[in-house]
């Protein structure tokens, strides 16, 4: 399958307004910083399909479908990604070039990091549920009236106090030291030393439910930082993703508003209270 250079993809995005593209298929009406219309992917009477021109992104709060101009064309025209790129390139006069070896390497690293984050999120969650080492984390959650249903909904986890556990675990999965160093999960000064130890873990997920970052709450009382977060990586840009947005999708299908909260526990508590559009 053809792979295209990042410069080609970005050039198409620059030349092709997502509002202009979507408007070729449905009627949009501007409300604030978004455009709204009836979703082309499912039947509805009230518009729940939104387009964010500044981010070049669409999202339907009714069926959950979202993506870029390429995803939209793929859905509407039943095209593969390469076909969608070529179709849009022809429309806006961009010469298509396949990706360079360096770009192919960057894409491969991104895919590997996605896989790594999914494995770590699942492991942290399993440890919280099953390991005796996480008893302090379970007790802490119980004291804060965070029930097991919320643990599962938000995929909460526990990072063990063992300073060698994370490196051993990821090495056993055959991730390279280069990938570990770029993961954001280790100290900048010693990439074998974990960023999170003895912490309650909050996976931060994108619209598609993929874990892209973590927040961690200290449980030992010895750290100067009660909360720490993974730094920005190729997967995670703080200004683009907020905690709880994926978990809020089912409720947002019915409501076109959300509650903006300050911290992780505020979001979780609001969901437990039935205000499930809290982010």
Coordinates of C-alpha atoms in Angstrom, one line a residue:
X1 CA 0.0 0.0 0.0
X2 CA 1.3 3.5 -0.9
X3 CA 2.6 5.7 1.9
X4 CA 2.8 9.4 1.4
X5 CA 5.3 12.0 2.7
X6 CA 4.2 14.1 5.6
X7 CA 4.8 17.3 3.5
X8 CA 2.1 16.0 1.0
X9 CA -0.4 15.3 3.7
X10 CA 0.2 18.7 5.4
X11 CA 0.0 20.5 2.1
X12 CA -3.4 19.0 1.3
X13 CA -4.6 19.9 4.7
X14 CA -3.4 23.5 4.3
X15 CA -5.1 23.9 0.9
X16 CA -8.3 22.1 1.6
X17 CA -10.6 23.6 4.2
X18 CA -12.5 20.8 6.1
X19 CA -15.6 23.1 6.1
X20 CA -15.4 23.5 2.3
X21 CA -15.0 19.7 1.9
X22 CA -17.8 18.7 4.2
X23 CA -20.1 21.4 2.8
X24 CA -20.0 19.5 -0.6
X25 CA -21.9 16.7 1.1
X26 CA -24.2 18.3 3.7
X27 CA -25.5 21.7 4.9
X28 CA -23.5 23.2 7.8
X29 CA -24.5 26.0 10.1
X30 CA -22.0 27.9 12.2
X31 CA -22.4 28.1 16.0
X32 CA -19.5 29.6 17.8
X33 CA -16.3 28.1 16.8
X34 CA -17.9 25.0 15.2
X35 CA -20.1 24.2 12.2
X36 CA -23.0 21.8 12.8
X37 CA -25.1 19.6 10.5
X38 CA -27.0 16.4 10.2
X39 CA -24.6 13.5 10.3
X40 CA -24.1 11.8 7.0
X41 CA -23.2 8.5 8.7
X42 CA -26.4 7.8 10.6
X43 CA -30.0 8.9 10.6
X44 CA -30.9 11.8 12.9
X45 CA -33.3 14.8 13.1
X46 CA -31.2 17.0 15.3
X47 CA -27.7 18.0 14.1
X48 CA -25.0 16.3 16.2
X49 CA -22.2 16.3 13.5
X50 CA -19.7 19.1 14.3
X51 CA -16.7 20.4 12.3
X52 CA -13.8 22.3 14.0
X53 CA -12.2 24.3 11.2
X54 CA -9.2 25.4 13.3
X55 CA -8.2 21.8 14.0
X56 CA -9.3 20.4 10.7
X57 CA -11.4 17.8 12.5
X58 CA -14.9 16.5 12.6
X59 CA -16.8 14.6 15.2
X60 CA -20.3 13.2 15.5
X61 CA -21.7 13.2 19.0
X62 CA -24.4 10.8 17.8
X63 CA -22.5 7.9 16.3
X64 CA -19.0 8.8 17.5
X65 CA -17.3 8.9 14.1
X66 CA -14.5 11.5 13.8
X67 CA -11.4 12.3 11.9
X68 CA -9.7 14.5 9.3
X69 CA -10.5 15.4 5.7
X70 CA -9.0 12.1 4.6
X71 CA -11.2 10.1 7.0
X72 CA -14.3 12.0 5.8
X73 CA -13.6 11.2 2.1
X74 CA -12.8 7.6 2.9
X75 CA -16.2 7.2 4.6
X76 CA -18.2 9.1 2.1
X77 CA -16.6 7.7 -1.1
X78 CA -15.7 4.3 0.3
X79 CA -12.0 4.8 -0.5
X80 CA -8.8 3.5 1.0
X81 CA -6.5 6.0 2.6
X82 CA -4.1 6.2 -0.4
X83 CA -7.1 6.7 -2.7
X84 CA -8.5 9.5 -0.5
X85 CA -5.1 11.2 -0.6
X86 CA -4.9 11.0 -4.3
X87 CA -8.5 12.2 -4.8
X88 CA -7.9 15.3 -2.6
X89 CA -4.5 16.0 -4.1
X90 CA -6.0 16.1 -7.6
X91 CA -8.7 18.5 -6.4
X92 CA -6.3 21.0 -4.9
X93 CA -3.4 20.6 -7.3
X94 CA -0.8 18.9 -5.0
X95 CA 1.8 16.7 -6.5
X96 CA 1.7 13.3 -4.7
X97 CA 5.0 11.9 -3.4
X98 CA 5.4 8.8 -1.4
X99 CA 6.9 9.0 2.1
X100 CA 10.7 9.1 2.5
X101 CA 12.6 6.4 4.5
X102 CA 12.8 8.9 7.4
X103 CA 9.1 9.5 7.4
X104 CA 8.4 5.8 7.2
X105 CA 10.6 5.4 10.3
X106 CA 8.7 8.1 12.2
X107 CA 5.4 6.5 11.4
X108 CA 6.7 3.1 12.5
X109 CA 7.9 4.7 15.8
X110 CA 4.5 6.3 16.3
X111 CA 2.7 2.9 15.8
X112 CA 5.1 1.2 18.2
X113 CA 4.5 3.9 20.9
X114 CA 0.7 3.4 20.5
X115 CA 1.1 -0.3 21.1
X116 CA 3.4 0.3 24.1
X117 CA 0.9 2.7 25.7
X118 CA -2.0 0.3 25.3
X119 CA 0.0 -2.5 26.9
X120 CA 1.1 -0.3 29.8
X121 CA -2.5 1.0 30.4
X122 CA -3.8 -2.6 30.5
X123 CA -1.0 -3.6 32.9
X124 CA -1.5 -0.7 35.3
X125 CA -5.2 -1.5 35.3
X126 CA -4.7 -5.2 36.0
X127 CA -2.3 -4.4 38.8
X128 CA -4.9 -2.1 40.4
X129 CA -7.5 -4.8 40.3
X130 CA -5.5 -7.9 41.1
X131 CA -2.1 -7.2 42.8
X132 CA -1.6 -7.1 46.5
X133 CA 1.0 -4.3 45.9
X134 CA -2.0 -2.1 44.9
X135 CA -3.9 -2.5 48.1
X136 CA -3.1 1.1 49.2
X137 CA -4.4 2.4 45.8
X138 CA -7.6 0.4 46.2
X139 CA -8.1 1.7 49.8
X140 CA -7.5 5.3 48.6
X141 CA -10.1 5.0 45.9
X142 CA -12.6 3.5 48.4
X143 CA -12.0 6.3 50.8
X144 CA -12.8 8.8 48.0
X145 CA -16.0 6.8 47.1
X146 CA -14.7 5.9 43.7
X147 CA -16.4 2.6 42.9
X148 CA -15.1 -0.3 40.8
X149 CA -17.4 0.6 37.9
X150 CA -15.5 3.9 37.7
X151 CA -12.2 2.1 37.9
X152 CA -13.2 0.2 34.8
X153 CA -14.9 3.0 33.0
X154 CA -11.8 5.2 33.3
X155 CA -9.4 2.3 33.1
X156 CA -7.7 3.5 36.3
X157 CA -4.4 1.8 37.2
X158 CA -1.6 1.5 39.7
X159 CA 2.2 2.0 39.0
X160 CA 4.2 -0.2 41.3
X161 CA 6.8 1.2 43.7
X162 CA 9.4 -1.1 42.3
X163 CA 11.9 1.1 40.3
X164 CA 12.8 -1.7 38.0
X165 CA 9.4 -3.1 37.1
X166 CA 8.5 -0.9 34.2
X167 CA 11.9 -1.3 32.4
X168 CA 11.8 -5.1 32.9
X169 CA 8.3 -5.3 31.7
X170 CA 8.7 -3.3 28.5
X171 CA 12.1 -4.9 27.7
X172 CA 10.4 -8.3 28.0
X173 CA 8.0 -7.1 25.3
X174 CA 11.0 -6.4 23.1
X175 CA 10.7 -2.6 22.8
X176 CA 14.0 -1.0 21.9
X177 CA 15.8 1.4 24.2
X178 CA 15.2 4.1 21.7
X179 CA 11.5 3.6 21.9
X180 CA 11.6 3.5 25.7
X181 CA 13.6 6.8 25.8
X182 CA 10.9 8.5 23.6
X183 CA 7.9 7.1 25.5
X184 CA 7.8 9.8 28.1
X185 CA 7.5 7.1 30.8
X186 CA 11.0 7.3 32.2
X187 CA 13.2 10.0 33.8
X188 CA 14.9 12.4 31.5
X189 CA 18.2 11.7 33.4
X190 CA 17.9 7.9 33.5
X191 CA 15.5 6.4 31.0
X192 CA 15.5 3.1 33.0
X193 CA 14.0 4.9 36.0
X194 CA 10.2 5.1 35.8
X195 CA 8.5 8.5 35.9
X196 CA 5.6 6.9 37.9
X197 CA 6.2 5.0 41.1
X198 CA 3.6 4.2 43.7
X199 CA 1.0 6.3 41.9
X200 CA -2.6 5.9 41.0
X201 CA -2.7 6.1 37.3
X202 CA -5.2 8.0 35.1
X203 CA -4.9 7.0 31.4
X204 CA -5.6 10.0 29.1
X205 CA -7.4 8.8 25.9
X206 CA -8.1 10.4 22.6
X207 CA -11.4 10.5 20.8
X208 CA -10.8 7.0 19.5
X209 CA -10.2 5.6 23.0
X210 CA -6.5 5.1 22.5
X211 CA -4.3 5.8 25.5
X212 CA -1.9 8.6 24.6
X213 CA -0.7 9.8 28.0
X214 CA -0.9 9.3 31.8
X215 CA -1.5 11.4 34.9
X216 CA -0.3 9.9 38.2
X217 CA -1.3 10.7 41.8
X218 CA 1.3 10.1 44.5
X219 CA 0.2 7.7 47.2
X220 CA 3.3 7.6 49.4
X221 CA 3.3 11.2 50.5
X222 CA 7.1 11.4 49.8
X223 CA 7.0 13.1 46.5
X224 CA 7.2 16.9 46.2
X225 CA 4.7 16.6 43.3
X226 CA 1.3 15.3 44.2
X227 CA 0.4 14.9 40.5
X228 CA 2.7 14.4 37.6
X229 CA 1.9 13.9 33.9
X230 CA 3.7 12.4 31.0
X231 CA 5.4 15.0 28.8
X232 CA 4.3 15.8 25.3
X233 CA 5.2 13.1 22.8
X234 CA 4.4 12.3 19.2
X235 CA 1.1 10.8 20.6
X236 CA 0.2 13.6 23.0
X237 CA -0.4 17.3 22.6
X238 CA -1.9 18.8 25.8
X239 CA -3.9 21.5 24.0
X240 CA -5.6 19.0 21.8
X241 CA -6.8 16.4 24.4
X242 CA -8.6 16.7 27.7
X243 CA -9.2 14.0 30.3
X244 CA -12.5 12.3 30.1
X245 CA -13.4 13.3 26.6
X246 CA -13.5 9.7 25.3
X247 CA -15.5 8.5 28.4
X248 CA -18.0 11.3 27.8
X249 CA -18.9 10.2 24.2
X250 CA -22.0 8.1 25.1
X251 CA -23.5 11.0 27.0
X252 CA -22.5 13.5 24.4
X253 CA -24.5 11.6 21.9
X254 CA -27.6 12.8 23.7
X255 CA -26.5 16.2 25.0
X256 CA -24.7 19.0 23.2
X257 CA -23.0 20.4 26.2
X258 CA -20.2 19.4 28.6
X259 CA -19.0 20.3 32.1
X260 CA -15.4 21.5 32.3
X261 CA -13.6 20.3 35.5
X262 CA -10.3 21.1 37.1
X263 CA -8.9 17.7 37.9
X264 CA -9.1 14.0 37.3
X265 CA -11.1 13.2 40.4
X266 CA -13.5 16.0 39.6
X267 CA -14.3 14.4 36.3
X268 CA -14.7 11.0 37.8
X269 CA -16.9 12.2 40.6
X270 CA -19.2 14.1 38.2
X271 CA -19.6 10.9 36.1
X272 CA -20.5 8.9 39.2
X273 CA -23.0 11.6 40.1
X274 CA -24.7 11.1 36.7
X275 CA -23.2 14.2 35.0
X276 CA -21.5 12.1 32.3
X277 CA -20.5 14.9 29.9
X278 CA -17.9 16.1 32.4
X279 CA -14.4 16.5 31.0

